[in-house]
mmCIF file of C-alpha atoms in Angstrom:
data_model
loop_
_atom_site.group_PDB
_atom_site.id
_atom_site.type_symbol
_atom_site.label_atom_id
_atom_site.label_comp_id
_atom_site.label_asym_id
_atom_site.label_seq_id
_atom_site.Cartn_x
_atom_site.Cartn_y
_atom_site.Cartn_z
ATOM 1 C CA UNK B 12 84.625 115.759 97.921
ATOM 2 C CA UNK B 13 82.727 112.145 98.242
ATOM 3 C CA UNK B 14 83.114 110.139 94.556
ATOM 4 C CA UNK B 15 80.325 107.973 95.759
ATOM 5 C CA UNK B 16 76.778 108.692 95.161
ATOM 6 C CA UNK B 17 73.847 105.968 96.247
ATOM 7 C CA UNK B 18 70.514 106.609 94.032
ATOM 8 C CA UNK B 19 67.074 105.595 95.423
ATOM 9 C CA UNK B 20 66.890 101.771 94.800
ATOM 10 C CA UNK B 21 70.325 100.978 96.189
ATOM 11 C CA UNK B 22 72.400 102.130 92.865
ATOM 12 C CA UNK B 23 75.905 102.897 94.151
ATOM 13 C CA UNK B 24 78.132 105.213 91.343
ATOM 14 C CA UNK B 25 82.082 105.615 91.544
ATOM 15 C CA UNK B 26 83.198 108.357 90.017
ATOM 16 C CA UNK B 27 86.953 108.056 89.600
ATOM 17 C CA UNK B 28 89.959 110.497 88.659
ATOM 18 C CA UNK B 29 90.050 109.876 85.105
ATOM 19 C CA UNK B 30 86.600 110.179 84.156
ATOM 20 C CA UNK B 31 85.509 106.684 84.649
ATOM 21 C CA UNK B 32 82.279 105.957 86.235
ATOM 22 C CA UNK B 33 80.581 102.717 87.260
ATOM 23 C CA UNK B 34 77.632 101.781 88.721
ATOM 24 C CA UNK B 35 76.636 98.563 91.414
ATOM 25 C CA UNK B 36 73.914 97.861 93.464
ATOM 26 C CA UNK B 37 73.951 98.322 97.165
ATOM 27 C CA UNK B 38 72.096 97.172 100.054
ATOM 28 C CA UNK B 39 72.706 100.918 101.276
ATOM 29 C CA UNK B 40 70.113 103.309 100.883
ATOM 30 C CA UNK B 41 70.716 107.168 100.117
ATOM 31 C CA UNK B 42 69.288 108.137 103.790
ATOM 32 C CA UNK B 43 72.288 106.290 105.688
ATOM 33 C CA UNK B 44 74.705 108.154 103.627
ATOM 34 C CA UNK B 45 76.846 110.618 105.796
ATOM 35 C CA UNK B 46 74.868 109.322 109.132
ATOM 36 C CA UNK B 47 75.878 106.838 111.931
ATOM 37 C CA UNK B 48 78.608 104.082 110.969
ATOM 38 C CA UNK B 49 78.815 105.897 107.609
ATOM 39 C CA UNK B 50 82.779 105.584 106.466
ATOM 40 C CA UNK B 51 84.181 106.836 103.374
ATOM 41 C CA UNK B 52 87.869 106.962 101.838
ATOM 42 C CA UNK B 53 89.879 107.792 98.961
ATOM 43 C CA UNK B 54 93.084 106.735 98.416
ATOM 44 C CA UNK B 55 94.033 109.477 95.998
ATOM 45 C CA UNK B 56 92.821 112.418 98.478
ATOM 46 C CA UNK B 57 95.670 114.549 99.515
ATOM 47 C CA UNK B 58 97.356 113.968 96.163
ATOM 48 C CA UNK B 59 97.096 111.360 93.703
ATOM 49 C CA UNK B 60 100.119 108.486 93.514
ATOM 50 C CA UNK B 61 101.358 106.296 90.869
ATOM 51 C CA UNK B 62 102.255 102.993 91.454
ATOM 52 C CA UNK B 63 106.080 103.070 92.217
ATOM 53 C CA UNK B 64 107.952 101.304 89.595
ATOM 54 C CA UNK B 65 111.498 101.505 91.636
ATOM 55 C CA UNK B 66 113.159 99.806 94.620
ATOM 56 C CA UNK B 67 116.526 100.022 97.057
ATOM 57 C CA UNK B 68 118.052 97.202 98.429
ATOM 58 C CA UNK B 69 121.030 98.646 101.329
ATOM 59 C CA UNK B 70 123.625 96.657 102.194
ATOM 60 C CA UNK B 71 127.261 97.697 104.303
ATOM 61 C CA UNK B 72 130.662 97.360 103.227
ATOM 62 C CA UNK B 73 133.384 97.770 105.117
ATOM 63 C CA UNK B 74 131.165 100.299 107.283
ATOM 64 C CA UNK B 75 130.302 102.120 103.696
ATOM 65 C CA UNK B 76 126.220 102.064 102.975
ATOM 66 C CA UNK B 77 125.723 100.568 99.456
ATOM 67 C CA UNK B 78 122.988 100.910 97.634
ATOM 68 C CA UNK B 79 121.531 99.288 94.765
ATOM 69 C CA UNK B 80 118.436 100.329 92.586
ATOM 70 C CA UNK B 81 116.220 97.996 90.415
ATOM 71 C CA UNK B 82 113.253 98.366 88.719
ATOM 72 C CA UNK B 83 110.316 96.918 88.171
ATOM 73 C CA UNK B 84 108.553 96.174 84.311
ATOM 74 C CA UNK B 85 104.557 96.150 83.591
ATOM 75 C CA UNK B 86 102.230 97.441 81.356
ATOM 76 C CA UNK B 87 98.852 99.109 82.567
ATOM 77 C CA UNK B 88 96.914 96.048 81.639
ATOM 78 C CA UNK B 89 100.171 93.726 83.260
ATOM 79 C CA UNK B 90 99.013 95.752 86.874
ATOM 80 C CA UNK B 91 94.939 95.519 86.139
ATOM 81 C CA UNK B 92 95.950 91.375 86.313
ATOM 82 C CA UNK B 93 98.245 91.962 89.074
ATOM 83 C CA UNK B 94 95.129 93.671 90.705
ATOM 84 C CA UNK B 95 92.511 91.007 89.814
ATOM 85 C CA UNK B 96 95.239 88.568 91.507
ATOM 86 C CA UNK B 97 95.301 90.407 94.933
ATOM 87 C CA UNK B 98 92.077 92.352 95.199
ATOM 88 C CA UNK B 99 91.975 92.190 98.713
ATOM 89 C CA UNK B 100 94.178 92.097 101.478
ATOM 90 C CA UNK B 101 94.099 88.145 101.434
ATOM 91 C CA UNK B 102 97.381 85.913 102.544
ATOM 92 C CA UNK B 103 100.089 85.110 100.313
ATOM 93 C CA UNK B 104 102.673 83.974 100.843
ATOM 94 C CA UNK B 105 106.475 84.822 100.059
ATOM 95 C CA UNK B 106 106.607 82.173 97.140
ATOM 96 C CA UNK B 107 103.355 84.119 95.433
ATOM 97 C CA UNK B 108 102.002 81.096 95.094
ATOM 98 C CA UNK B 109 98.532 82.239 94.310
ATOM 99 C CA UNK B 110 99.941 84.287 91.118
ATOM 100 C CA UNK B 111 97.864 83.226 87.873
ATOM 101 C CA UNK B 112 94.691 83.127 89.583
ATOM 102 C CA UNK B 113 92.656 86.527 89.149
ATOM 103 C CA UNK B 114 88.805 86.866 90.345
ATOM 104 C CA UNK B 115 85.990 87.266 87.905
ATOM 105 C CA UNK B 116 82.648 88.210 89.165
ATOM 106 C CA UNK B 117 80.631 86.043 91.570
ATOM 107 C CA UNK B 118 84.233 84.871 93.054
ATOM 108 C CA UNK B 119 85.112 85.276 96.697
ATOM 109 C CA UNK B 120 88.046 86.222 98.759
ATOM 110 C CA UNK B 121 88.841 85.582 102.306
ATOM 111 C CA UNK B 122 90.341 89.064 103.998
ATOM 112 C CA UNK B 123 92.597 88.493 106.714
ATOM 113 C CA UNK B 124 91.312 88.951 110.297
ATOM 114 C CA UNK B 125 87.819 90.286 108.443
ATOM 115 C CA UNK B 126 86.159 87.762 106.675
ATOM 116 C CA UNK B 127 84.912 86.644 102.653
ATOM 117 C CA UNK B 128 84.441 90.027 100.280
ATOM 118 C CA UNK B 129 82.707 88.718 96.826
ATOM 119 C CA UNK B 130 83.754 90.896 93.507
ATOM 120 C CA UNK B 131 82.403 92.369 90.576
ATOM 121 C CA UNK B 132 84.618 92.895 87.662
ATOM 122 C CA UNK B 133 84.648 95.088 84.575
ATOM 123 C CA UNK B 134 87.725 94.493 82.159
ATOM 124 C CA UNK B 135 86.595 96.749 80.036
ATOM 125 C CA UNK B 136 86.792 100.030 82.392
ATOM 126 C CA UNK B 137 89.487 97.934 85.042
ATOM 127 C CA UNK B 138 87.669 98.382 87.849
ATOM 128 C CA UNK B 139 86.893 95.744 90.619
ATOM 129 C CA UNK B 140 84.838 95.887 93.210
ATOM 130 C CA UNK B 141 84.987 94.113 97.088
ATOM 131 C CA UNK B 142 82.166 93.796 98.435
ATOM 132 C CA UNK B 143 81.871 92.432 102.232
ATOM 133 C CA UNK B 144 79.651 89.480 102.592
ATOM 134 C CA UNK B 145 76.985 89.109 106.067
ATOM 135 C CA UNK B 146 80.570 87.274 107.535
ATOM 136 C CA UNK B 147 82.678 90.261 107.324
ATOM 137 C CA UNK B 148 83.311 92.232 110.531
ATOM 138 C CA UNK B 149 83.339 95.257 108.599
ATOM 139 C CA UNK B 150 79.683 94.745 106.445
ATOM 140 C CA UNK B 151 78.109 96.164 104.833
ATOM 141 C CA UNK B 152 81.103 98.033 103.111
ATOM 142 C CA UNK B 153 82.718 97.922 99.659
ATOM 143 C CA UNK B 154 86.055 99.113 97.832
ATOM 144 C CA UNK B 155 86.043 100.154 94.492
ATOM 145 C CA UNK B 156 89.267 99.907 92.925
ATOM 146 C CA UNK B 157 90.055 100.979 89.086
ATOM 147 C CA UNK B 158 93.578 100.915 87.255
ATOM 148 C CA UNK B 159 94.237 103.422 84.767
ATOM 149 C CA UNK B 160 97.122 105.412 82.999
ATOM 150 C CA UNK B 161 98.246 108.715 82.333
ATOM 151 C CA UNK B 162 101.492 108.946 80.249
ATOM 152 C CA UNK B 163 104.064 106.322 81.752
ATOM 153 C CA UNK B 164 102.001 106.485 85.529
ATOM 154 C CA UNK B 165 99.718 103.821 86.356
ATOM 155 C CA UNK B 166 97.614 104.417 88.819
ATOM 156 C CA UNK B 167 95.416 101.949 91.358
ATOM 157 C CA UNK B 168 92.811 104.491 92.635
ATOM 158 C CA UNK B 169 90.652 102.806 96.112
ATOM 159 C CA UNK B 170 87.366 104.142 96.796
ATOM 160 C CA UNK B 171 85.920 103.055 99.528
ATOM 161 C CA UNK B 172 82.716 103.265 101.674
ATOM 162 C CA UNK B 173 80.133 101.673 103.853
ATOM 163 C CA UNK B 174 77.570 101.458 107.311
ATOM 164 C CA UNK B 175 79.872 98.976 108.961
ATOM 165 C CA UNK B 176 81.145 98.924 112.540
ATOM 166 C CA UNK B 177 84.322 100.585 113.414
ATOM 167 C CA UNK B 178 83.622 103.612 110.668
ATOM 168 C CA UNK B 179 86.155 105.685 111.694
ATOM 169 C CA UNK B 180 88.753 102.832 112.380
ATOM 170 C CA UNK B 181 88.398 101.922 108.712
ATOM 171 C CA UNK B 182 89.257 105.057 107.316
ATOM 172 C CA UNK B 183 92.189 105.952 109.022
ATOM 173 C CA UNK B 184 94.452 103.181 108.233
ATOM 174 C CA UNK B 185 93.068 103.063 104.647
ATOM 175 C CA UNK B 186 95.815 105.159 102.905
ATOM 176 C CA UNK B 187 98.243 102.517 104.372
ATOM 177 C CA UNK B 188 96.358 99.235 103.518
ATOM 178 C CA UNK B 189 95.250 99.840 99.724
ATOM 179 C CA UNK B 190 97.904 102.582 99.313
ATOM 180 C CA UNK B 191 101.098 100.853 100.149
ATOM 181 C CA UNK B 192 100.718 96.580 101.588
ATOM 182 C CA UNK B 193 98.364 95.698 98.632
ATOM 183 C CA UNK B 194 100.170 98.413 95.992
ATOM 184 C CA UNK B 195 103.227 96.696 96.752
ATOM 185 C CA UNK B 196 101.833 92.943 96.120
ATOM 186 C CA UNK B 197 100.194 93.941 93.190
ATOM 187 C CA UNK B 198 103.306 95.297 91.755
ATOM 188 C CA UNK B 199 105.109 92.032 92.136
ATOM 189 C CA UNK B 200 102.188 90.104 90.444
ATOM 190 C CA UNK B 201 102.076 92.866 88.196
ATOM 191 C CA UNK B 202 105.774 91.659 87.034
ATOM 192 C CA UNK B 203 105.391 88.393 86.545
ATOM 193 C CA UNK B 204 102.292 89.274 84.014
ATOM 194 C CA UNK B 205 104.686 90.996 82.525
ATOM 195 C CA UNK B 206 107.635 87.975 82.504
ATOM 196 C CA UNK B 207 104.699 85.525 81.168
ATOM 197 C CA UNK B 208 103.173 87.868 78.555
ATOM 198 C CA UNK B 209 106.473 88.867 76.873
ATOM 199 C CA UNK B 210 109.241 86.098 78.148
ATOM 200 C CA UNK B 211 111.191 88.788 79.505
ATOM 201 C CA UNK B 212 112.321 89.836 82.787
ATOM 202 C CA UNK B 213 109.640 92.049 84.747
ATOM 203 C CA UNK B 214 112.447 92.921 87.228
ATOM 204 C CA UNK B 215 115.450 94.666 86.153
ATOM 205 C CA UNK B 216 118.671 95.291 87.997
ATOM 206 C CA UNK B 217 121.186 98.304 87.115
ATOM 207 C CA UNK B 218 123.617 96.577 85.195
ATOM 208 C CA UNK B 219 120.834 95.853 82.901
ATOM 209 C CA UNK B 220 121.161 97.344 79.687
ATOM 210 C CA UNK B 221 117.794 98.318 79.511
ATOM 211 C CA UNK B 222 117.549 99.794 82.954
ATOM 212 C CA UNK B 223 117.914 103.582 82.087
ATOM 213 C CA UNK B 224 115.214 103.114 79.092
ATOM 214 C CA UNK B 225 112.973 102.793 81.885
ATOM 215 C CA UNK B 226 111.319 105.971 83.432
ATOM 216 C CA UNK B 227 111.844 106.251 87.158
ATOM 217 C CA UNK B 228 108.852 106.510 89.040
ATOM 218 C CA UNK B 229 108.920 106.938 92.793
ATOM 219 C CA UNK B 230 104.969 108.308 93.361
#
């Protein structure tokens, strides 16, 4: 069942898993809804997932498999920065050097291979919108993304929608893109809010003493 409803007047509501609503205008009127070029995702359909909080690293010895665990450390509001950080599948590179710079309305981010998205953003309920600009292959479309928690899970919920080109090429992948490449950089920047807000580590190993303190979450 669609989250998205677009009013008369080009008012665009998300309607997310935990209750949250939130409200945009849209150059997309309520006739184009459902018609031709009309695309529309959730990442949470099929089964909502948490953001992983765990990670393997393999390595062989002496033709044995080892394997070692480590986790990862953040708060809800550590991920909602980690999220404002890398709201859209923009570069960055392996150093993270783009960490400490999260969007506020009116900004703009270049998309790889797609073209400039400009955001809104509410701190209040953590959500964030992309929305393509006229340069974007994929325009007019728009993700709505909200962070929110439910007992030790944090969840990144993507809603997303548009009268684009490619329609059903933008849907398909979409469970990959925003539920696994950007999850996974968020995470990291999600750590190192962590490391900065409380001087500890954000990344913790299994020797750690504080390791097993930590739930385990996997989905």
């Amino acid at each position: 069942m669609s989250k998205v409803s677009i009013a008369v007047g080009g008012v665009a509501t998300v309607r997310f898993d935990d209750g949250v609503s939130f409200s945009f205008p849209t150059a997309i009127n309520p006739a184009q809804v459902g018609g031709d070029g009309w695309h529309y995702y959730d990442t949470h359909s099929g089964g909502a997932r948490a953001m992983p909080n765990v990670e393997t690293q393999g390595a062989s010895f002496m033709g044995f498999a080892v394997v070692h665990w480590y986790k990862y450390r953040f708060s809800v509001d550590d991920v909602w920065m980690g999220l404002r950080d890398y709201p859209a599948l923009e570069y960055t590179d392996s150093d993270f050097d783009e960490f400490g710079d999260p969007v506020s309305t009116g900004d703009t981010t270049v998309v790889d291979l797609f073209g400039p998205v400009t955001h809104i953003v509410d701190n209040s309920k953590r959500v964030l919108i992309n929305q393509t600009t006229p340069a974007h292959s994929l325009h007019e479309g728009y993700v709505a993304r909200h962070v929110y928690q439910v007992g030790p899970r944090v969840f990144v919920q993507s809603v997303g929608f548009g009268v684009g080109k490619w329609a059903r090429a933008n849907e398909i992948p979409s469970g990959f893109v925003w539920g696994s490449v950007s999850m996974k950089s968020i995470r990291s920047m999600a750590a190192q809010y962590f490391e900065q807000r409380t001087g500890k580590d954000g990344i913790l190993m299994e020797n750690d003493p504080e390791f097993d303190s930590i739930p385990m979450i996997t989905r």
